[in-house]
Each structure stands twice: as structure tokens, then as C-alpha cells.
Short mmCIF file of C-alpha atoms in Angstrom, two decimals:
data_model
loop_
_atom_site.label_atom_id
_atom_site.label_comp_id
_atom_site.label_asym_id
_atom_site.label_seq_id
_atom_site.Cartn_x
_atom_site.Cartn_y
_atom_site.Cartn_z
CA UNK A 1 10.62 64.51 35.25
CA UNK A 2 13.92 62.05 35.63
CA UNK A 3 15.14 61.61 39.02
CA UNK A 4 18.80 59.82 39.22
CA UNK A 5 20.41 58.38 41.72
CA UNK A 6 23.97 57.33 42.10
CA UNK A 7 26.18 55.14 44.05
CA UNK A 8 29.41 54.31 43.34
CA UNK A 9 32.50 52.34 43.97
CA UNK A 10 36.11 53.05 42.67
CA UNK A 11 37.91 50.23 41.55
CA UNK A 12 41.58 52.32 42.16
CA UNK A 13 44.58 53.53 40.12
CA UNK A 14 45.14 51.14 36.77
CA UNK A 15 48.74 51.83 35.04
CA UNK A 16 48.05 52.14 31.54
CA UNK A 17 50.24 52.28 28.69
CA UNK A 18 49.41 56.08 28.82
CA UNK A 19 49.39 56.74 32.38
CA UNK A 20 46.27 57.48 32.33
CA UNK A 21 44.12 56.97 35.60
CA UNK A 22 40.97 54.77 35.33
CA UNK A 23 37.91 54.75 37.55
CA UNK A 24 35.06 52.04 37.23
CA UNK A 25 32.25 53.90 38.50
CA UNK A 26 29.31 51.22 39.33
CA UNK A 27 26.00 53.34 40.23
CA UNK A 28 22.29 52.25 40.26
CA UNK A 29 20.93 54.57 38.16
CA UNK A 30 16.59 55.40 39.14
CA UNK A 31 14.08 56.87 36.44
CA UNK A 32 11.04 57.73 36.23
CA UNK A 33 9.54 57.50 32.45
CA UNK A 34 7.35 60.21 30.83
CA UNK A 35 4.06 58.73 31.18
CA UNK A 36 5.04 55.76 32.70
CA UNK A 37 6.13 54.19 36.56
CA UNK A 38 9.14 54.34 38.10
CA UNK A 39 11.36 52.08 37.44
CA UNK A 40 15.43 50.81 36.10
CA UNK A 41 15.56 49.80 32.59
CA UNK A 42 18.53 47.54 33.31
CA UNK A 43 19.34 46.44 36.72
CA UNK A 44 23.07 45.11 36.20
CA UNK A 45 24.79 47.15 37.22
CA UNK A 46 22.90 47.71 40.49
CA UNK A 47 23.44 43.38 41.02
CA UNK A 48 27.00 43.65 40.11
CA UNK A 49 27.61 46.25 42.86
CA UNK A 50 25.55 44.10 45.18
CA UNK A 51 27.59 40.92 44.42
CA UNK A 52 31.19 42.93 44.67
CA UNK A 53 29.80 43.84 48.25
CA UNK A 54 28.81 40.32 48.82
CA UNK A 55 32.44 39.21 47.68
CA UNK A 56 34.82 41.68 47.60
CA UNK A 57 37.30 39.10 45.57
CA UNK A 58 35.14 40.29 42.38
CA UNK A 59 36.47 43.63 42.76
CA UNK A 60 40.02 42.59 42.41
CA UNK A 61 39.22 39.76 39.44
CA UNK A 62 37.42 42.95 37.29
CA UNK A 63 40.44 45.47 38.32
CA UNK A 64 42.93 42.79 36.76
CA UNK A 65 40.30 42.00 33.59
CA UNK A 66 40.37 45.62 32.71
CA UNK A 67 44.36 46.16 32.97
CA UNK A 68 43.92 43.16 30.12
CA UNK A 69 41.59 43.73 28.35
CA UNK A 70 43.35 47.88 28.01
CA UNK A 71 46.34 45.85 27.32
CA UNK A 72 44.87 44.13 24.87
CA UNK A 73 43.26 46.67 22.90
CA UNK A 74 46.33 48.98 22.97
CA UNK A 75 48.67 46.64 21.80
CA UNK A 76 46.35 45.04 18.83
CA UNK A 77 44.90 48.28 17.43
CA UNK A 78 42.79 46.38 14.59
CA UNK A 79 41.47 43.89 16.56
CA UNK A 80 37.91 43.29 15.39
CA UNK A 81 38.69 44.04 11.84
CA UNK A 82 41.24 41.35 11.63
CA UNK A 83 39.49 38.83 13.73
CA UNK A 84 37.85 35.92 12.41
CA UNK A 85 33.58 35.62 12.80
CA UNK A 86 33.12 33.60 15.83
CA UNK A 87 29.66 32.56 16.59
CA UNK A 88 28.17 32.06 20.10
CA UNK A 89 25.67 29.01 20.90
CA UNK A 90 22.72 29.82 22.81
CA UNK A 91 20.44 28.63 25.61
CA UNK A 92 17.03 29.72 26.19
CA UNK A 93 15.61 28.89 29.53
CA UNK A 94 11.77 30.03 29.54
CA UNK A 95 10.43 29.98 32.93
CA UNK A 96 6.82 30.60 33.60
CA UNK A 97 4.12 30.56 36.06
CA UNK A 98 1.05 31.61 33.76
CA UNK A 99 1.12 30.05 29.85
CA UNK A 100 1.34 33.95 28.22
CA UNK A 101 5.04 33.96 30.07
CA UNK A 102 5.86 30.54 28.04
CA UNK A 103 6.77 32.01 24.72
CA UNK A 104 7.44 30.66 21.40
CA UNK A 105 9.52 29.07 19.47
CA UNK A 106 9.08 31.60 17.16
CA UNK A 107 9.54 34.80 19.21
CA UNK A 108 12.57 32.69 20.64
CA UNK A 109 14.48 32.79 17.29
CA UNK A 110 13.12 36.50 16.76
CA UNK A 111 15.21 37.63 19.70
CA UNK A 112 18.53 35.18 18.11
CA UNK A 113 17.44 36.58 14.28
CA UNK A 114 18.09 40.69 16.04
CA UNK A 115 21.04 39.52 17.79
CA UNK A 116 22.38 38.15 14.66
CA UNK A 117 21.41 41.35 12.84
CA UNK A 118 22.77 44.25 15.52
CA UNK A 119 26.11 42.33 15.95
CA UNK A 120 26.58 42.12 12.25
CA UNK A 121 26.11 45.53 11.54
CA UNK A 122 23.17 44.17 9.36
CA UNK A 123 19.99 45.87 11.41
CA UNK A 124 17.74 47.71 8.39
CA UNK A 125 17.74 50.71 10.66
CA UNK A 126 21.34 51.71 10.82
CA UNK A 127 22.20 55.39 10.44
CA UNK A 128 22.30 56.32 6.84
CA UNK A 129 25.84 57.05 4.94
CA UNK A 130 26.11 60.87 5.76
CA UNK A 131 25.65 60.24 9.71
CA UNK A 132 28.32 61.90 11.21
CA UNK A 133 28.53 58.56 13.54
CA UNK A 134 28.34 56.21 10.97
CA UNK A 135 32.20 55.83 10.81
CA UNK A 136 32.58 54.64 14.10
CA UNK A 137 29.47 51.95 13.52
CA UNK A 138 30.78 48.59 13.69
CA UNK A 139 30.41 45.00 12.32
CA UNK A 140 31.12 43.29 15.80
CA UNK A 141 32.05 39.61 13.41
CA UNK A 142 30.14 38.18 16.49
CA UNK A 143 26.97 35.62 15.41
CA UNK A 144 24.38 33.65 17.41
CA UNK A 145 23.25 30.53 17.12
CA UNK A 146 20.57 28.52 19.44
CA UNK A 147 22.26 25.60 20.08
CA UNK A 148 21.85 22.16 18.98
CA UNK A 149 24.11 20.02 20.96
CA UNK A 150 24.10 19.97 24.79
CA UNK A 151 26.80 19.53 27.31
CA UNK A 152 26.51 15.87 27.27
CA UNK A 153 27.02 15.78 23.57
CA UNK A 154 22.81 15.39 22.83
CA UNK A 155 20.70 16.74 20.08
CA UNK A 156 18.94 20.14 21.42
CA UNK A 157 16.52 22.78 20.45
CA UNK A 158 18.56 25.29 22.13
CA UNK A 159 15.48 25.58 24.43
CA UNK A 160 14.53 24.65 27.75
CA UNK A 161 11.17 25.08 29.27
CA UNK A 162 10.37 25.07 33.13
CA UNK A 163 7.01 25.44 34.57
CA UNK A 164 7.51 27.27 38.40
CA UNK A 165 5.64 28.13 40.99
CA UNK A 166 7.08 31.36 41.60
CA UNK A 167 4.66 34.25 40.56
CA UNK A 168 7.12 36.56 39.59
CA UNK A 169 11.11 37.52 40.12
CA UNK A 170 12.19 40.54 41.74
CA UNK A 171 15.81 41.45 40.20
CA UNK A 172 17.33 42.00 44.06
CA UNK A 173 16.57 37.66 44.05
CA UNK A 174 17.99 37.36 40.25
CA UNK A 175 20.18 34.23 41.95
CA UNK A 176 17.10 32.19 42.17
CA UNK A 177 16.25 32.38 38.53
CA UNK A 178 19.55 30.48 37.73
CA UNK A 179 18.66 28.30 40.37
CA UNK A 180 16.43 24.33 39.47
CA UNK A 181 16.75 23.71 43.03
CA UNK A 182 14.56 27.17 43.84
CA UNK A 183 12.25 27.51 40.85
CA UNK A 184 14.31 28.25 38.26
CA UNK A 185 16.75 26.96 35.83
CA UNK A 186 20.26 25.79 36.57
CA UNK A 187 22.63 27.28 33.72
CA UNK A 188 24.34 25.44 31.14
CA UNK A 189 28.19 25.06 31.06
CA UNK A 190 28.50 28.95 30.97
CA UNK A 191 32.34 28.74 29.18
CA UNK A 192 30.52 27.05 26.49
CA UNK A 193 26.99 28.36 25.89
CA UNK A 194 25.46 32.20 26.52
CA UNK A 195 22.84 31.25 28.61
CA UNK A 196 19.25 33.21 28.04
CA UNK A 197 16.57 33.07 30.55
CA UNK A 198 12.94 34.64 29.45
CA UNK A 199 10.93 35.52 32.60
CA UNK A 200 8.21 37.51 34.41
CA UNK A 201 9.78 40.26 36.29
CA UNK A 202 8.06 42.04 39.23
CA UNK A 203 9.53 45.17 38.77
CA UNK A 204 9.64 47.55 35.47
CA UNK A 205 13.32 45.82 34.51
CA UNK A 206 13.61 45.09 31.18
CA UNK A 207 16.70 43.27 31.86
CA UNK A 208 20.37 42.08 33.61
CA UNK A 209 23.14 40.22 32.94
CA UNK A 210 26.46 39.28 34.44
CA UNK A 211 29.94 40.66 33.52
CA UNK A 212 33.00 38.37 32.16
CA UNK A 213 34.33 38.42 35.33
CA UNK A 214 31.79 37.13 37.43
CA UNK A 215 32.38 33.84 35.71
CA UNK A 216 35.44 33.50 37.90
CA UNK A 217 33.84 33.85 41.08
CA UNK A 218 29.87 32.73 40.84
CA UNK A 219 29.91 30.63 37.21
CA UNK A 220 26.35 29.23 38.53
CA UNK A 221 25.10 33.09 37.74
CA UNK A 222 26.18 33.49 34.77
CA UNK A 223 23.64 34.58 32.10
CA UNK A 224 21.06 37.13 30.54
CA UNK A 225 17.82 37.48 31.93
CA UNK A 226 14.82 39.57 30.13
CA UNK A 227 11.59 39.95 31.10
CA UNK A 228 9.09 38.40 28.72
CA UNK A 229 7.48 41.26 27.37
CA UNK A 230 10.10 42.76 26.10
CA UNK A 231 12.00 39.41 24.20
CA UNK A 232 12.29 39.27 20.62
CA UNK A 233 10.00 40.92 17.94
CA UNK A 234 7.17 38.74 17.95
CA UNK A 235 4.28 37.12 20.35
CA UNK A 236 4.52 38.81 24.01
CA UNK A 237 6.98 41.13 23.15
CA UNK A 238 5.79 44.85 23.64
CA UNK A 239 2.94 44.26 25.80
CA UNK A 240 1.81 45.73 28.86
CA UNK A 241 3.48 48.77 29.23
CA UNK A 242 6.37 48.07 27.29
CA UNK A 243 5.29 49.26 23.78
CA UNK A 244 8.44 50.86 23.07
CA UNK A 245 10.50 47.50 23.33
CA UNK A 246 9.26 45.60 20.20
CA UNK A 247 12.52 45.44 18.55
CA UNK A 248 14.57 43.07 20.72
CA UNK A 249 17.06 45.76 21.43
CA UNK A 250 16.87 44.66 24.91
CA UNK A 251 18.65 41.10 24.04
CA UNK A 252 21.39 43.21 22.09
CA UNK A 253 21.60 45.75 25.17
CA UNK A 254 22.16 42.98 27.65
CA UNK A 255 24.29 40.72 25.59
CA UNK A 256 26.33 43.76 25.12
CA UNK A 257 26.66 44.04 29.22
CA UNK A 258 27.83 40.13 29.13
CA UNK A 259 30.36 40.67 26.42
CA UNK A 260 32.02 43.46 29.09
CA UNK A 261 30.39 46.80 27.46
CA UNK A 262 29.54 49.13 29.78
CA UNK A 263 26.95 52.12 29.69
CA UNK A 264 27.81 54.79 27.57
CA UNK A 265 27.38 56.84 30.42
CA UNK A 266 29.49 55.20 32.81
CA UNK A 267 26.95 54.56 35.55
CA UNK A 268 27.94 58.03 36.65
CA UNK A 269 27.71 61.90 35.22
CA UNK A 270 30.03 62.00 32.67
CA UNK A 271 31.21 58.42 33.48
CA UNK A 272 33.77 56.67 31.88
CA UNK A 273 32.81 53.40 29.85
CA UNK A 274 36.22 52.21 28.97
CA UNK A 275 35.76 52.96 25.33
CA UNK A 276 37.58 56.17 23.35
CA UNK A 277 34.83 55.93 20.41
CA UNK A 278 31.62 56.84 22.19
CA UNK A 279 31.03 60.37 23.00
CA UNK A 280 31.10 61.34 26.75
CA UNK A 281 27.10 61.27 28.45
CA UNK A 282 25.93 62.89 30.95
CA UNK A 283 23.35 60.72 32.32
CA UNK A 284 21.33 57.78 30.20
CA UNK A 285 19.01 58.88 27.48
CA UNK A 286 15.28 57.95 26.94
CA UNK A 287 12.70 58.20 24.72
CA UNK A 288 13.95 59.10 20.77
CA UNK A 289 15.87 62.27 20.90
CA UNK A 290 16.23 64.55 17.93
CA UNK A 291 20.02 64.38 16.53
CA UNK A 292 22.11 65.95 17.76
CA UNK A 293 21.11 65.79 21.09
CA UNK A 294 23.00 67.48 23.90
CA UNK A 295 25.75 69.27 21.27
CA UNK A 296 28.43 70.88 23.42
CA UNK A 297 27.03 68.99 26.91
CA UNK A 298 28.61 69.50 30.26
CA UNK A 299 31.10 66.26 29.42
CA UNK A 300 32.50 68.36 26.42
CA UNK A 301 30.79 66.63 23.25
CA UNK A 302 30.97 68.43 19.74
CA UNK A 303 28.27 69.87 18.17
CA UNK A 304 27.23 66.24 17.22
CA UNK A 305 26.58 65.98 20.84
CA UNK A 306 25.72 62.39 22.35
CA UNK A 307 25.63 58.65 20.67
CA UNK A 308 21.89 58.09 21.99
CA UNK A 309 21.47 55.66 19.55
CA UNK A 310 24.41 53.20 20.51
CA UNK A 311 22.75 50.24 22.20
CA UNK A 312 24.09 50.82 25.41
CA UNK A 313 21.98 53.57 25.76
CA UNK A 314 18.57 53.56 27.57
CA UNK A 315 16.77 54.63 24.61
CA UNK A 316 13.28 53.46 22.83
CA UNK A 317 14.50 50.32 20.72
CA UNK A 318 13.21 52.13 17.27
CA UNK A 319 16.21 55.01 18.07
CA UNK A 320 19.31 52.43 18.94
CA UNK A 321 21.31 51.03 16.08
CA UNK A 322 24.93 50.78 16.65
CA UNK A 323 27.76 49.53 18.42
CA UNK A 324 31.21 51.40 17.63
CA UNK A 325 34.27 49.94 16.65
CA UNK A 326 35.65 50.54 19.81
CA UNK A 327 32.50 48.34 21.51
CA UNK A 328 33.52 45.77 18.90
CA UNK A 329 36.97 45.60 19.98
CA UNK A 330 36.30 45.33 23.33
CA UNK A 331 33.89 42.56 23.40
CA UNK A 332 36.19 40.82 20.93
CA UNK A 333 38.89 41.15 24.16
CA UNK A 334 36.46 39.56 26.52
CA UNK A 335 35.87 36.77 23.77
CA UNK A 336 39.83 36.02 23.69
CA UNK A 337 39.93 35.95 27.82
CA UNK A 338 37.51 35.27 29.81
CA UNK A 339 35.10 34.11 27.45
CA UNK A 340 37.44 32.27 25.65
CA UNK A 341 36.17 29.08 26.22
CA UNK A 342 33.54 29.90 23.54
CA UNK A 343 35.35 30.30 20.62
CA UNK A 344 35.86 25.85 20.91
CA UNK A 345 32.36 25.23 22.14
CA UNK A 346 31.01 22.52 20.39
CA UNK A 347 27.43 23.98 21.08
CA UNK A 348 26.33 24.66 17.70
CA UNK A 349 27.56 21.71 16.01
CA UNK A 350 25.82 18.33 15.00
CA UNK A 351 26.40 15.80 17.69
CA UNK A 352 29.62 13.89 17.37
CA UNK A 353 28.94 9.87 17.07
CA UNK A 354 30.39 7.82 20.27
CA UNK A 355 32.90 7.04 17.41
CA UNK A 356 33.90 10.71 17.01
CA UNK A 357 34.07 11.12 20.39
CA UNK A 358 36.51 8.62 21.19
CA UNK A 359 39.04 10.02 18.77
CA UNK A 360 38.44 13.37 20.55
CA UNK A 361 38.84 11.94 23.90
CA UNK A 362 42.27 10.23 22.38
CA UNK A 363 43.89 13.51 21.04
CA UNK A 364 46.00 15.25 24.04
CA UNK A 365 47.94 18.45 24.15
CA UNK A 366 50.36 18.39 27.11
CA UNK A 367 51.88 20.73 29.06
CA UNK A 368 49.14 23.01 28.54
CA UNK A 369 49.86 25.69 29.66
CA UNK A 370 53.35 25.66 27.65
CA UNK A 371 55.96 27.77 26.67
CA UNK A 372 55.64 27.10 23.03
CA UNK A 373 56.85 23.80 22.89
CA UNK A 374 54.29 20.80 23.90
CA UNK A 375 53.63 17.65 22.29
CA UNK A 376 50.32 16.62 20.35
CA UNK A 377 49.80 13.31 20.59
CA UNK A 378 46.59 11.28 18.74
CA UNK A 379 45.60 7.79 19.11
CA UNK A 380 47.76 4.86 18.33
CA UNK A 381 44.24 3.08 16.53
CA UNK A 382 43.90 5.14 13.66
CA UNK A 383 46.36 5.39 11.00
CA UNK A 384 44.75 8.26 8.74
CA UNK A 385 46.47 10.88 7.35
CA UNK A 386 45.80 14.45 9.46
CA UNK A 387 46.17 18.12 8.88
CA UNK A 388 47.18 20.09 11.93
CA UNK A 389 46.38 23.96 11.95
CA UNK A 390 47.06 26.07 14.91
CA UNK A 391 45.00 29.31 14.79
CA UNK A 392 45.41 32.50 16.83
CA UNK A 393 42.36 34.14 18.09
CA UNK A 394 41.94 36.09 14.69
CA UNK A 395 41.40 33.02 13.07
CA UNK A 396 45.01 33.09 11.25
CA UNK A 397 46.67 29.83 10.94
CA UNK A 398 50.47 30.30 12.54
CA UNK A 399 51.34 26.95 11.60
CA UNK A 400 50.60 23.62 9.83
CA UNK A 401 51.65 20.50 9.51
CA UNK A 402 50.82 17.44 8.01
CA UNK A 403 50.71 13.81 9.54
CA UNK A 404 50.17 10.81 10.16
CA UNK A 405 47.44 9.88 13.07
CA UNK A 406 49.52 7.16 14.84
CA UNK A 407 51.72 9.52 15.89
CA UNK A 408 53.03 11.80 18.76
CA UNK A 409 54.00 15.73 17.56
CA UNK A 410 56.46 17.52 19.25
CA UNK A 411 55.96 21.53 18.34
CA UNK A 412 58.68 23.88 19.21
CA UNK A 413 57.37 27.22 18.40
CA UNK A 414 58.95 29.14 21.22
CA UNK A 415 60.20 32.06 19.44
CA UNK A 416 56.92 31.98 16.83
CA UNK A 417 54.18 32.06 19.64
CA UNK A 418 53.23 35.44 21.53
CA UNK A 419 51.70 34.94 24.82
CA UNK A 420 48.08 33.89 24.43
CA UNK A 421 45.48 31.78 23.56
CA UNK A 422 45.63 29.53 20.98
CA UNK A 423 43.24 27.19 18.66
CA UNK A 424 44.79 23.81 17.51
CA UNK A 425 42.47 22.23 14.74
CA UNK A 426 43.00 18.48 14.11
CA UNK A 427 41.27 17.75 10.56
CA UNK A 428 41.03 13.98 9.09
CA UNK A 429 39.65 14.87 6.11
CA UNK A 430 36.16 13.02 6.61
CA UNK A 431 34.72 16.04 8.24
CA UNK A 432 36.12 14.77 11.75
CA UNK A 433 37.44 17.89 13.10
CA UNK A 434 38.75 18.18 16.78
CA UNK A 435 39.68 21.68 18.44
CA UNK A 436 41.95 21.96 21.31
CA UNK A 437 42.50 24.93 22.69
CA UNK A 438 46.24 25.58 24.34
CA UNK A 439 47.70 28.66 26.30
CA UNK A 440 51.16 29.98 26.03
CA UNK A 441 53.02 31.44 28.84
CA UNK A 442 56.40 32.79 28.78
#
């Protein structure tokens, strides 16, 4: 028997391109499993609701993200398809109280190796060719890396370990786990890094994570958390009662959540999750259901009836495979706004020499914001030849120039540049190359 329960706030009236109206529906959905305890699968959205009621600002900053983010989509319809493979540097925080919680290194790069292969559309388990969902599957072009410089410029791992005292978290105190001062771990520069924490939850949770948004308004929070039995493919990972999460779908589930994706159920009956390519649910899914599954439901699905295996889904991890095009587009939007910051993270590069450094700390872009026209200007000690690229988000080059070092650059690309972000790549030729990243306004 599955007992749901719903709350829900409405974000308001959004004017889209198409006039449509749209509702953010935020519930915390209850369960009970066949044969199991009670208990959420994913609490995030029941913390997001909780922090929006703690600060109502958050409401406002996810209202404005979505206008974008539609905006976005609308106006670039082949987004992901066009857009360059960015790759994400990673953080692992394990935090444990008895030595089974501290897992390996090992079952660490498990959970990065199932990221790597979900995002990719590489996952051995994808639906077959003559799936009638297969055409909406999706390469995301999104990679993972753990990361091997920190944000002081030192060699890493890509791991942190931190032995607490706390017995176990409940996800209603998910703060604290983010949180040196009370146990846990204090994130790293979340613009830069996706920041991982492995723990023992007290609850049945498999897992939470924050939204784009939040990053404006609590930064210190921002992060995945999963519970340790369910992390990765190897080690810990199915234990306990959690022998239907060996496959690290969890990690890809949550990640999902932190690159904006919402349920495919909208957190409500026949909710709305932002995204035209998934098939309308009426509540989450569970187990491994028997395709098609729900044909001609309440929500008004075909006779293929719902996408139980997307990964935003509650189901088993053996029966979720896919994100959709339309996923992929969207979490390349968040990746071009509020997680922008990523796509110049220096996270997953070798560490720069002090040398290096300097010459990155003597290359400045000003105004910044601009209009189009701002001025590049490099140190007055070198004297090498440089190649200047600026990039858009897709990873095409708009423009290029050639230079010497000792120089200062005046661009004037008012009437090239759209508004947006852009990606200014100064390359010496010696493998010294410096990113700035630059936003035009007009």
C-alpha cells in the first residue's frame, strides 16, 4: 500500500513566450515501500519548501530563474546538441561516526564512473533501439571529474574525510552536515566545485540536494548529500535495506535535482516538471514496472503510458536509464546561469605554478559587466606572443585575435555579442591558458 501526501506552494503567474501559465508545485511526497518501512526516497524537495518558508526571498530568486531559464530554452531550441562537453569537478566529503560509514576510494570513483556514464548517455542499460522513448534519451555533454586542485590552488584527491561525533543526520538538520563548526563539513567554493557529502542518515532517505537557486541566498548549503549505503556501485553500497540501490542511480537522481530537474511528477498529481519531453505522472513510481506502465493515465499519457525509467523517477536503480533531451537542455540552462561559474573552474586542472598564477592574476577584463566593448589588458612583463579566443557558452569561438602580451586590447563587439555569458581564453602557446569569464548587458 502507498500512502502520499502533499503540500504545496504556488510560485504565481510566469509570462511565457506562449502565454502559458506556470505553477511550481513543491510537495513532500510520503511512501511506504512493499516490504519495506516508511519512508521518502528523496527529501529535497520537502527542505527546499522548508527553506522558502524560512526565507521567503528564495521564492522570488526561483520565480525569476525559471522565467530564464523558459527563456532560454525557447529561444535556443538546440541547446544541448550544440553545446560544447563541459565537465564538472567534484568534492567528496565522507563524514562518519563508525569506520563502515568511511568508504572508499574505490566506491568513491564508482559513484563519479555512473555519473560519468548516465550523463553521457553511455550507461550499458539504456533502452534498446526500438523503445518507443529512446528518441527523446539524451547525451546530457555533461562529465565529472573528482577534483584535483583545491580552492587555494593545491594538489587534491577530490576527497575529504571527517571523523564526527554525530551518530547519525536526520534530513530536517541537513544544514549541519555542511557545517565543520557542528560536525560536519564546510563546502567548497560551491560556484566552482559540485560538492558531494557521503553520510549516515537516520531516516530511510536515500538522498537531497539543493536547487541552482539556493546558491543565491544560502551558498554555505549548497551540495548533494547521500546516505552511505546507497553511494556508488561498490563497498557499502546496497546494504541494509537498500538492496535495490546498487547502481548509483541515486548520485545521478540527486545531481539531476542540483542541475534544476525536477520530478517527473511535479511533486504533485499530474504535476508539472518544467519539461515538454517527459510524459505527464501521476504520482512517483517504485519498484520496476512492466512497460508501458499506466498507458492512457488520469494525466492523459498515450498508450506508452509513463517514463518510469527517467532518473527522476523513484524507481529501483536496475529500471532508470535516461534523461530526455528536454532534461538535457534544461540543466545545460542552469549550467549557463546560475551555475555558470563552473564552466571556468579550475577544479580539475593540474595546479598552476606561483609563476602561472601571477600571469593570471595580471590579465584583467574591465568593465565587466560590459556592453560589448571592454578592454583586455595582460601584463606589461611578458612579451610573448598570445592567442585570444572568446567562446560563447556552446563552446563556439565568436572571435579571435592575435597579440602581443605587453599589450592592452580594446574589443568593440557591440553589435556581434548577444546578451550573455561569455568565455575569454588567453593561450601563450606553452600550455599557459587563462579563462576569464565576462557578461554582456545591453
Amino acid at each position: 500500500m502507498n500512502v502520499k501526501e502533499n503540500t504545496s506552494l504556488t510560485f504565481g503567474h510566469l509570462d511565457m513566450k506562449k502565454n502559458f501559465l506556470l505553477l511550481i508545485c513543491i510537495g513532500l511526497s510520503i511512501v511506504s515501500f512493499d516490504g519495506k518501512a516508511q519512508g521518502t526516497k528523496c527529501a529535497t524537495m520537502n527542505i527546499l519548501e522548508r527553506r522558502m518558508l524560512q526565507d521567503p526571498s528564495l521564492r522570488q530568486h526561483m520565480e525569476e530563474s525559471e522565467t530564464q531559464t523558459q527563456k532560454l530554452i525557447s529561444t535556443n531550441p538546440y541547446l544541448k546538441r550544440t553545446a560544447q562537453v563541459i565537465t564538472i569537478p567534484v568534492v567528496v566529503h565522507v563524514i562518519w561516526n563508525d569506520p563502515i560509514q568511511n568508504v572508499s576510494d574505490e566506491q568513491i570513483q564508482s559513484q563519479l564512473d555512473v555519473l560519468n556514464q548516465d550523463f553521457r548517455f553511455l550507461n550499458a542499460d539504456t533502452l534498446n533501439s526500438s523503445h518507443p522513448f529512446r528518441g527523446q534519451a539524451a547525451d546530457s555533454r555533461i562529465e565529472f571529474c573528482l577534483a584535483t586542485r583545491d580552492p587555494n590552488g593545491e594538489p587534491t584527491t577530490g576527497i575529504t574525510r571527517t571523523q564526527t561525533s554525530v551518530v547519525g543526520w536526520d534530513p530536517n538538520d541537513a544544514d549541519n552536515i555542511k557545517s565543520t563548526a557542528n560536525g560536519g563539513k564546510d563546502n567548497w567554493n560551491p560556484t566552482q566545485y559540485l560538492n558531494m557529502y557521503v553520510v549516515k542518515l537516520d531516516s530511510l532517505t536515500l538522498g537531497f540536494a539543493t536547487f541552482p537557486e539556493e546558491l543565491t541566498t544560502s551558498p554555505n548549503l549548497d551540495g548533494v548529500v547521500i546516505r552511505y549505503e546507497v553511494f556508488g556501485t561498490k563497498g557499502t553500497a546496497g546494504t541494509g535495506n537498500f538492496e535495490s540501490n546498487t547502481g548509483g542511480r541515486t548520485g545521478t537522481h540527486e545531481v539531476g535535482h542540483w542541475l534544476n530537474l525536477r520530478h517527473i511528477w511535479g511533486d504533485d498529481e499530474c504535476g508539472d516538471d518544467f519539461v515538454s519531453d517527459t510524459e505527464k505522472a501521476e504520482a512517483a513510481n517504485y519498484d520496476c514496472p512492466t512497460f508501458p506502465h499506466k498507458a492512457s493515465n488520469k494525466c492523459g499519457t498515450g498508450n506508452n503510458g509513463e517514463m518510469y525509467m527517467n532518473y527522476m523517477d523513484y524507481v529501483d536503480d536496475k529500471c532508470m536509464n535516461m534523461f530526455t533531451i528536454g532534461q538535457s537542455e534544461r540543466m545545460t540552462a542552469a549550467l549557463t546561469g546560475p551555475r555558470s561559474g563552473l564552466l571556468t573552474s579550475q577544479g580539475c586542472q593540474t595546479p598552476l605554478s606561483v609563476e602561472h598564477n601571477d600571469i593570471a592574476n595580471d590579465i584583467n577584463v574591465y568593465p565587466n559587466p560590459n556592453n560589448g566593448l571592454f578592454t583586455i589588458h595582460m601584463s606589461e612583463a611578458s612579451s610573448k606572443d598570445v592567442t585570444i579566443k572568446v567562446q560563447n557558452v556552446f563552446g563556439n569561438v565568436v572571435k579571435e585575435i592575435s597579440t602581443n602580451s605587453n599589450a592592452r586590447i580594446q574589443v568593440n563587439a557591440v553589435n556581434e555579442f548577444q546578451p550573455g555569458t561569455y568565455f575569454i581564453r588567453i593561450d601563450s602557446g606553452d600550455n599557459s591558458i587563462i579563462t576569464k569569464k565576462i557578461l554582456i548587458n545591453k
